[in-house]
Coordinates of C-alpha atoms in Angstrom, one line a residue:
M1 CA -8.3 -25.6 -11.5
P2 CA -10.7 -23.4 -13.6
N3 CA -10.3 -19.7 -13.5
R4 CA -13.2 -17.9 -11.8
D5 CA -14.4 -16.4 -15.1
G6 CA -14.1 -19.7 -16.9
T7 CA -10.9 -19.0 -18.8
R8 CA -7.8 -20.9 -17.8
V9 CA -4.8 -18.7 -17.2
I10 CA -1.2 -19.9 -17.7
A11 CA 1.7 -17.5 -17.0
V12 CA 4.9 -18.6 -18.7
E13 CA 7.8 -16.4 -17.5
E14 CA 7.7 -16.9 -13.8
H15 CA 11.1 -17.0 -12.1
I16 CA 12.1 -18.9 -9.0
A17 CA 15.2 -20.1 -7.2
T18 CA 16.0 -22.6 -4.4
E19 CA 18.0 -21.9 -1.3
A20 CA 20.4 -24.6 -2.3
F21 CA 21.0 -23.0 -5.7
L22 CA 21.5 -19.5 -4.3
R23 CA 23.9 -20.8 -1.6
I24 CA 26.1 -22.5 -4.2
A25 CA 25.8 -19.9 -6.9
H26 CA 26.6 -17.0 -4.7
G27 CA 29.9 -18.7 -3.7
L28 CA 31.1 -19.1 -7.3
D29 CA 33.5 -16.9 -9.2
V30 CA 31.9 -15.0 -12.1
V31 CA 33.5 -15.1 -15.6
P32 CA 35.2 -11.8 -16.6
G33 CA 32.7 -9.3 -18.1
D34 CA 29.7 -10.4 -16.1
E35 CA 30.6 -8.8 -12.8
T36 CA 28.3 -5.8 -13.2
E37 CA 25.2 -7.9 -13.9
M38 CA 26.0 -10.4 -11.2
G39 CA 26.6 -7.7 -8.6
L40 CA 23.0 -6.5 -9.3
M41 CA 21.5 -9.9 -9.4
R42 CA 23.1 -11.1 -6.1
T43 CA 21.9 -7.9 -4.5
V44 CA 18.4 -8.6 -5.7
E45 CA 18.6 -12.3 -4.6
N46 CA 19.8 -11.2 -1.2
S47 CA 16.9 -8.7 -0.7
P48 CA 14.7 -10.4 1.9
D49 CA 11.4 -9.6 0.1
L50 CA 12.5 -10.7 -3.3
R51 CA 14.4 -13.8 -2.0
T52 CA 11.2 -14.9 -0.3
R53 CA 9.2 -14.4 -3.4
L54 CA 11.7 -16.4 -5.4
V55 CA 12.0 -19.4 -3.1
D56 CA 8.6 -19.6 -1.3
L57 CA 6.4 -21.6 -3.7
D58 CA 3.6 -22.1 -1.1
A59 CA 3.2 -18.3 -1.0
R60 CA 3.4 -18.3 -4.9
L61 CA 0.4 -20.7 -5.0
R62 CA -1.6 -18.6 -2.5
E63 CA -1.0 -15.5 -4.7
M64 CA -2.0 -17.5 -7.8
D65 CA -5.2 -18.6 -6.1
A66 CA -6.1 -15.1 -5.0
L67 CA -5.5 -13.8 -8.6
G68 CA -7.3 -16.7 -10.3
Q69 CA -4.1 -17.8 -12.1
D70 CA -4.3 -21.5 -12.8
M71 CA -0.7 -22.4 -13.7
A72 CA 2.8 -20.9 -13.8
V73 CA 5.6 -22.2 -16.1
L74 CA 8.6 -21.8 -13.8
S75 CA 12.2 -20.9 -14.7
L76 CA 15.4 -20.2 -12.8
N77 CA 16.0 -16.6 -11.9
P78 CA 18.1 -15.0 -14.7
P79 CA 20.9 -15.1 -15.8
G80 CA 20.8 -18.7 -14.6
V81 CA 24.2 -20.5 -14.7
Q82 CA 25.6 -18.7 -17.7
P83 CA 27.9 -16.3 -15.7
Y84 CA 29.9 -19.2 -14.2
P85 CA 32.8 -21.3 -15.5
A86 CA 31.6 -24.4 -17.3
A87 CA 33.0 -26.8 -14.7
D88 CA 30.7 -25.2 -12.1
A89 CA 27.7 -24.3 -14.4
V90 CA 27.1 -27.8 -15.8
P91 CA 26.5 -29.6 -12.4
L92 CA 24.7 -26.6 -11.0
A93 CA 22.2 -26.7 -13.9
R94 CA 21.6 -30.4 -13.4
E95 CA 21.0 -30.0 -9.7
F96 CA 18.6 -27.1 -10.2
N97 CA 16.7 -29.0 -13.0
D98 CA 16.3 -32.0 -10.6
A99 CA 14.8 -29.7 -8.0
L100 CA 12.5 -28.1 -10.6
A101 CA 11.3 -31.4 -11.9
A102 CA 10.4 -32.4 -8.3
I103 CA 8.4 -29.2 -7.9
V104 CA 6.5 -29.9 -11.2
R105 CA 5.9 -33.6 -10.2
R106 CA 4.4 -32.5 -6.9
R107 CA 1.9 -30.0 -8.5
P108 CA 1.6 -30.9 -12.2
G109 CA -1.7 -29.0 -12.5
R110 CA -0.2 -25.8 -11.1
F111 CA 3.5 -25.7 -12.2
G112 CA 5.3 -26.4 -15.4
G113 CA 9.1 -25.9 -15.8
L114 CA 11.7 -24.7 -18.2
A115 CA 15.1 -26.3 -17.6
T116 CA 18.3 -24.3 -17.3
V117 CA 21.4 -25.3 -19.3
A118 CA 25.0 -24.2 -19.5
P119 CA 25.8 -23.2 -23.1
Q120 CA 29.4 -22.8 -22.0
D121 CA 29.6 -26.5 -22.7
P122 CA 27.3 -27.1 -25.7
V123 CA 27.7 -30.9 -25.6
A124 CA 26.7 -31.0 -22.0
A125 CA 23.9 -28.6 -22.6
A126 CA 22.6 -30.8 -25.4
A127 CA 22.6 -33.8 -23.1
E128 CA 20.7 -31.7 -20.5
V129 CA 18.1 -30.7 -23.0
E130 CA 17.5 -34.4 -23.7
R131 CA 17.3 -35.2 -20.0
A132 CA 15.0 -32.3 -19.3
M133 CA 12.6 -33.2 -22.1
G134 CA 12.8 -36.9 -21.4
P135 CA 13.2 -38.3 -17.9
L136 CA 12.7 -35.0 -16.0
G137 CA 9.4 -34.3 -17.9
L138 CA 10.0 -30.5 -18.2
H139 CA 8.5 -28.3 -20.9
G140 CA 11.3 -26.5 -22.6
I141 CA 14.5 -24.6 -21.7
M142 CA 15.5 -21.0 -20.9
I143 CA 18.6 -19.5 -22.2
N144 CA 19.5 -16.0 -20.9
S145 CA 20.8 -14.5 -24.2
H146 CA 24.6 -14.4 -24.6
T147 CA 27.0 -16.6 -22.8
G148 CA 30.4 -14.9 -22.4
G149 CA 29.5 -12.6 -25.3
R150 CA 28.8 -15.6 -27.6
Y151 CA 25.5 -16.1 -29.4
L152 CA 23.5 -19.2 -30.4
D153 CA 24.0 -18.6 -34.1
E154 CA 27.7 -19.3 -33.7
P155 CA 28.9 -22.8 -34.9
E156 CA 30.0 -23.9 -31.4
F157 CA 26.4 -24.1 -30.3
A158 CA 25.2 -26.5 -33.0
P159 CA 24.9 -29.4 -30.6
L160 CA 22.6 -27.4 -28.3
L161 CA 20.3 -26.2 -31.1
A162 CA 20.2 -29.7 -32.7
A163 CA 19.1 -31.2 -29.4
A164 CA 16.5 -28.5 -28.9
E165 CA 15.0 -29.2 -32.3
A166 CA 15.2 -33.0 -32.0
N167 CA 13.6 -33.0 -28.5
R168 CA 11.0 -30.4 -29.5
A169 CA 12.3 -28.2 -26.7
P170 CA 11.1 -24.5 -27.0
I171 CA 13.9 -22.1 -26.2
Y172 CA 12.8 -19.2 -24.1
L173 CA 15.4 -16.5 -25.1
H174 CA 15.4 -14.4 -22.0
P175 CA 17.2 -11.0 -21.7
R176 CA 20.2 -10.2 -19.7
A177 CA 22.7 -7.3 -19.6
P178 CA 24.2 -6.6 -23.0
S179 CA 27.4 -8.3 -24.0
M180 CA 28.6 -4.9 -25.4
L181 CA 28.1 -3.2 -22.0
A182 CA 30.2 0.0 -22.3
A183 CA 27.5 2.1 -24.0
Y184 CA 24.9 0.9 -21.5
R185 CA 26.7 1.3 -18.2
E186 CA 25.3 4.8 -17.3
Y187 CA 21.9 6.0 -16.4
G188 CA 20.5 2.6 -15.3
M189 CA 20.5 1.4 -18.9
P190 CA 22.1 -2.1 -18.7
F191 CA 19.0 -3.7 -17.2
A192 CA 15.3 -4.0 -17.8
M193 CA 14.7 -0.3 -18.6
W194 CA 16.6 -0.6 -22.0
G195 CA 19.5 -3.0 -22.2
Y196 CA 17.6 -6.2 -21.7
Q197 CA 15.3 -5.8 -24.6
A198 CA 18.1 -4.5 -26.8
E199 CA 20.2 -7.5 -26.0
A200 CA 17.4 -10.1 -26.5
G201 CA 16.2 -8.5 -29.7
L202 CA 19.8 -8.5 -31.0
H203 CA 20.1 -12.2 -30.3
A204 CA 16.8 -13.0 -32.0
M205 CA 17.9 -11.0 -35.1
R206 CA 21.2 -12.9 -35.2
L207 CA 19.3 -16.2 -35.2
I208 CA 17.1 -15.0 -38.1
L209 CA 19.7 -13.3 -40.3
S210 CA 22.5 -15.9 -39.9
G211 CA 20.5 -18.7 -41.6
T212 CA 20.4 -20.6 -38.3
L213 CA 16.6 -21.1 -38.8
D214 CA 17.2 -22.6 -42.2
R215 CA 19.5 -25.2 -40.6
Y216 CA 17.1 -25.8 -37.7
P217 CA 13.7 -25.1 -39.1
G218 CA 11.9 -26.9 -36.3
L219 CA 13.1 -24.6 -33.5
T220 CA 10.6 -22.7 -31.5
I221 CA 12.0 -19.5 -29.9
V222 CA 10.1 -17.6 -27.3
L223 CA 10.6 -13.9 -26.7
G224 CA 9.2 -12.0 -23.8
H225 CA 8.1 -8.4 -23.6
L226 CA 5.8 -8.7 -26.7
G227 CA 8.7 -9.6 -28.9
E228 CA 11.5 -7.3 -27.6
G229 CA 10.5 -4.6 -30.1
I230 CA 10.9 -6.8 -33.3
P231 CA 7.1 -6.8 -34.2
Y232 CA 7.3 -3.0 -34.5
W233 CA 10.2 -3.2 -37.0
L234 CA 9.2 -6.2 -39.1
R235 CA 8.2 -4.3 -42.3
R236 CA 11.4 -2.2 -42.2
I237 CA 13.6 -5.2 -41.4
D238 CA 12.3 -7.0 -44.5
N239 CA 12.7 -3.9 -46.6
R240 CA 16.2 -3.1 -45.5
H241 CA 17.3 -6.7 -45.5
A242 CA 16.3 -7.0 -49.2
F243 CA 18.0 -3.7 -50.0
T244 CA 21.2 -4.6 -48.1
A245 CA 21.4 -8.0 -49.7
R246 CA 20.9 -6.5 -53.1
T247 CA 23.4 -3.7 -52.8
G248 CA 26.0 -4.7 -50.2
G249 CA 25.5 -8.3 -49.2
A250 CA 28.8 -9.6 -50.6
A251 CA 30.7 -6.9 -48.7
M252 CA 28.8 -7.6 -45.4
S253 CA 28.9 -11.5 -45.4
M254 CA 25.2 -11.8 -45.5
P255 CA 24.0 -15.4 -45.8
R256 CA 21.4 -16.1 -48.5
L257 CA 18.1 -16.9 -46.7
A258 CA 15.2 -19.1 -47.8
L259 CA 12.6 -16.8 -46.3
T260 CA 12.2 -13.1 -45.5
P261 CA 13.1 -12.1 -41.9
S262 CA 9.5 -11.6 -41.0
E263 CA 8.6 -15.1 -42.3
Y264 CA 11.1 -16.6 -39.9
F265 CA 9.7 -14.5 -37.1
R266 CA 6.2 -15.7 -37.8
R267 CA 7.2 -19.3 -38.3
N268 CA 9.7 -19.9 -35.5
F269 CA 8.9 -17.3 -32.8
V270 CA 6.3 -17.0 -30.2
I271 CA 6.0 -13.9 -27.9
T272 CA 4.8 -13.3 -24.4
T273 CA 3.2 -10.3 -22.7
S274 CA 5.7 -10.3 -19.8
G275 CA 6.2 -6.8 -18.4
I276 CA 4.2 -5.0 -21.1
D277 CA 0.6 -4.5 -19.9
D278 CA -0.1 -2.1 -22.7
P279 CA -3.2 -2.6 -24.9
D280 CA -1.8 -0.5 -27.8
V281 CA 1.4 -2.7 -28.0
L282 CA -0.7 -5.9 -27.7
E283 CA -2.9 -4.6 -30.6
L284 CA 0.2 -4.1 -32.7
A285 CA 1.5 -7.6 -31.8
L286 CA -1.8 -9.2 -32.7
R287 CA -1.7 -7.6 -36.1
A288 CA 1.9 -8.6 -36.6
V289 CA 1.8 -12.3 -35.5
G290 CA -1.7 -13.2 -34.4
A291 CA -3.1 -14.5 -31.1
D292 CA -1.9 -18.0 -31.7
A293 CA 1.7 -16.7 -31.3
I294 CA 1.2 -14.8 -28.1
M295 CA 1.2 -16.1 -24.5
F296 CA 0.4 -14.5 -21.2
A297 CA 3.2 -13.9 -18.8
I298 CA 3.6 -11.9 -15.6
D299 CA 7.4 -12.0 -15.1
A300 CA 7.1 -12.8 -11.4
P301 CA 8.5 -11.7 -9.0
Y302 CA 9.5 -8.5 -10.9
E303 CA 6.2 -7.3 -12.2
D304 CA 2.9 -6.6 -10.5
P305 CA 0.7 -9.7 -10.8
V306 CA -2.5 -7.8 -10.0
A307 CA -1.9 -5.4 -12.9
A308 CA -0.9 -8.2 -15.3
M309 CA -4.1 -10.2 -14.5
A310 CA -6.2 -7.0 -14.9
F311 CA -4.6 -6.4 -18.2
L312 CA -5.4 -9.9 -19.4
R313 CA -9.0 -9.6 -18.3
E314 CA -9.8 -6.0 -19.3
T315 CA -8.0 -5.5 -22.6
P316 CA -10.5 -5.5 -25.5
L317 CA -10.1 -8.9 -27.1
T318 CA -12.3 -11.4 -28.8
D319 CA -13.1 -14.5 -26.8
D320 CA -10.9 -16.5 -29.2
Q321 CA -8.0 -14.1 -28.8
R322 CA -8.3 -14.1 -25.0
A323 CA -8.4 -17.9 -24.9
A324 CA -5.3 -18.1 -27.1
I325 CA -3.3 -15.6 -25.1
S326 CA -4.4 -16.8 -21.7
H327 CA -3.8 -20.6 -22.1
R328 CA -4.2 -22.1 -25.6
T329 CA -0.9 -21.0 -27.1
A330 CA 1.0 -22.0 -24.0
E331 CA -0.6 -25.4 -24.0
R332 CA 0.5 -26.0 -27.5
V333 CA 4.0 -24.5 -27.3
F334 CA 5.0 -26.0 -23.9
T335 CA 2.8 -29.1 -24.1
V336 CA 1.2 -28.4 -20.8
A337 CA -2.3 -30.0 -20.5
E338 CA -4.9 -29.3 -17.9
A339 CA -4.5 -31.6 -14.9
D340 CA -6.3 -32.1 -11.6
V341 CA -4.7 -30.2 -8.8

């Protein structure tokens, strides 16, 4: 479905749920430490307007048509299945992925899909990555940052990362409330205003500085919100990493890395515009990583799609930059090809 100005538009951080998922998930116990976040998310998911926007995909398509948006890469509303005990989370992830794959099969030209997995059980998560990228025909996976305060650089998650690399599954590393919640509890800080980007940026930096990307050099990690602040800091990160390794590395248990931090960021990471319709920040990101590492995203249903589409169309860009951001990078990263509707 060509966009009305001739440029295909794919948005890649577009959240949904199903009534079946919400009915089951809202009846589950939450693991200790995740109660604050899940209290908010269940309130959001029970809000009539937001619930409708999450589950009504016919309305989503009508909105996309009105905007001139050709495709949405769908993902489960965060934080997915990660706040639940593994015994509940593993089958719930499978059931949602089956439903998501059916949605994508019905409208392959309009919807792609990112599978959800349960890192609580890394072996089961690895099997689900293989199933998602194989029989289900999905386009990657979404992991909502930490799982029970644990991060993907930790050894227990090796099966999950190995499966993602072997199956060429991009990992969209989506924010959630910080694992170290105490300092964020007040003033509305745990969530999207501040805590989300701090948490996702922390997770990305752990993957870089731990040597994880030396062990899994073929991983592709996607960060929303124009890189969760990291592009702004790349020069200082390199400078201070070199200084710290030289002067205090032995005392701080710093792994020896094959590349500089910024080289990993440019090699292994792709960023999206979700939630940051700011031409100045996009200009910085273009200088830091280039248009071929940037994808358009709206962050539906939480951001204004009209504003996001206006930002994509009106921000001063070359034709090549706009094509890369609007569709070409997503086509490459998520292996979504144009299809007849």
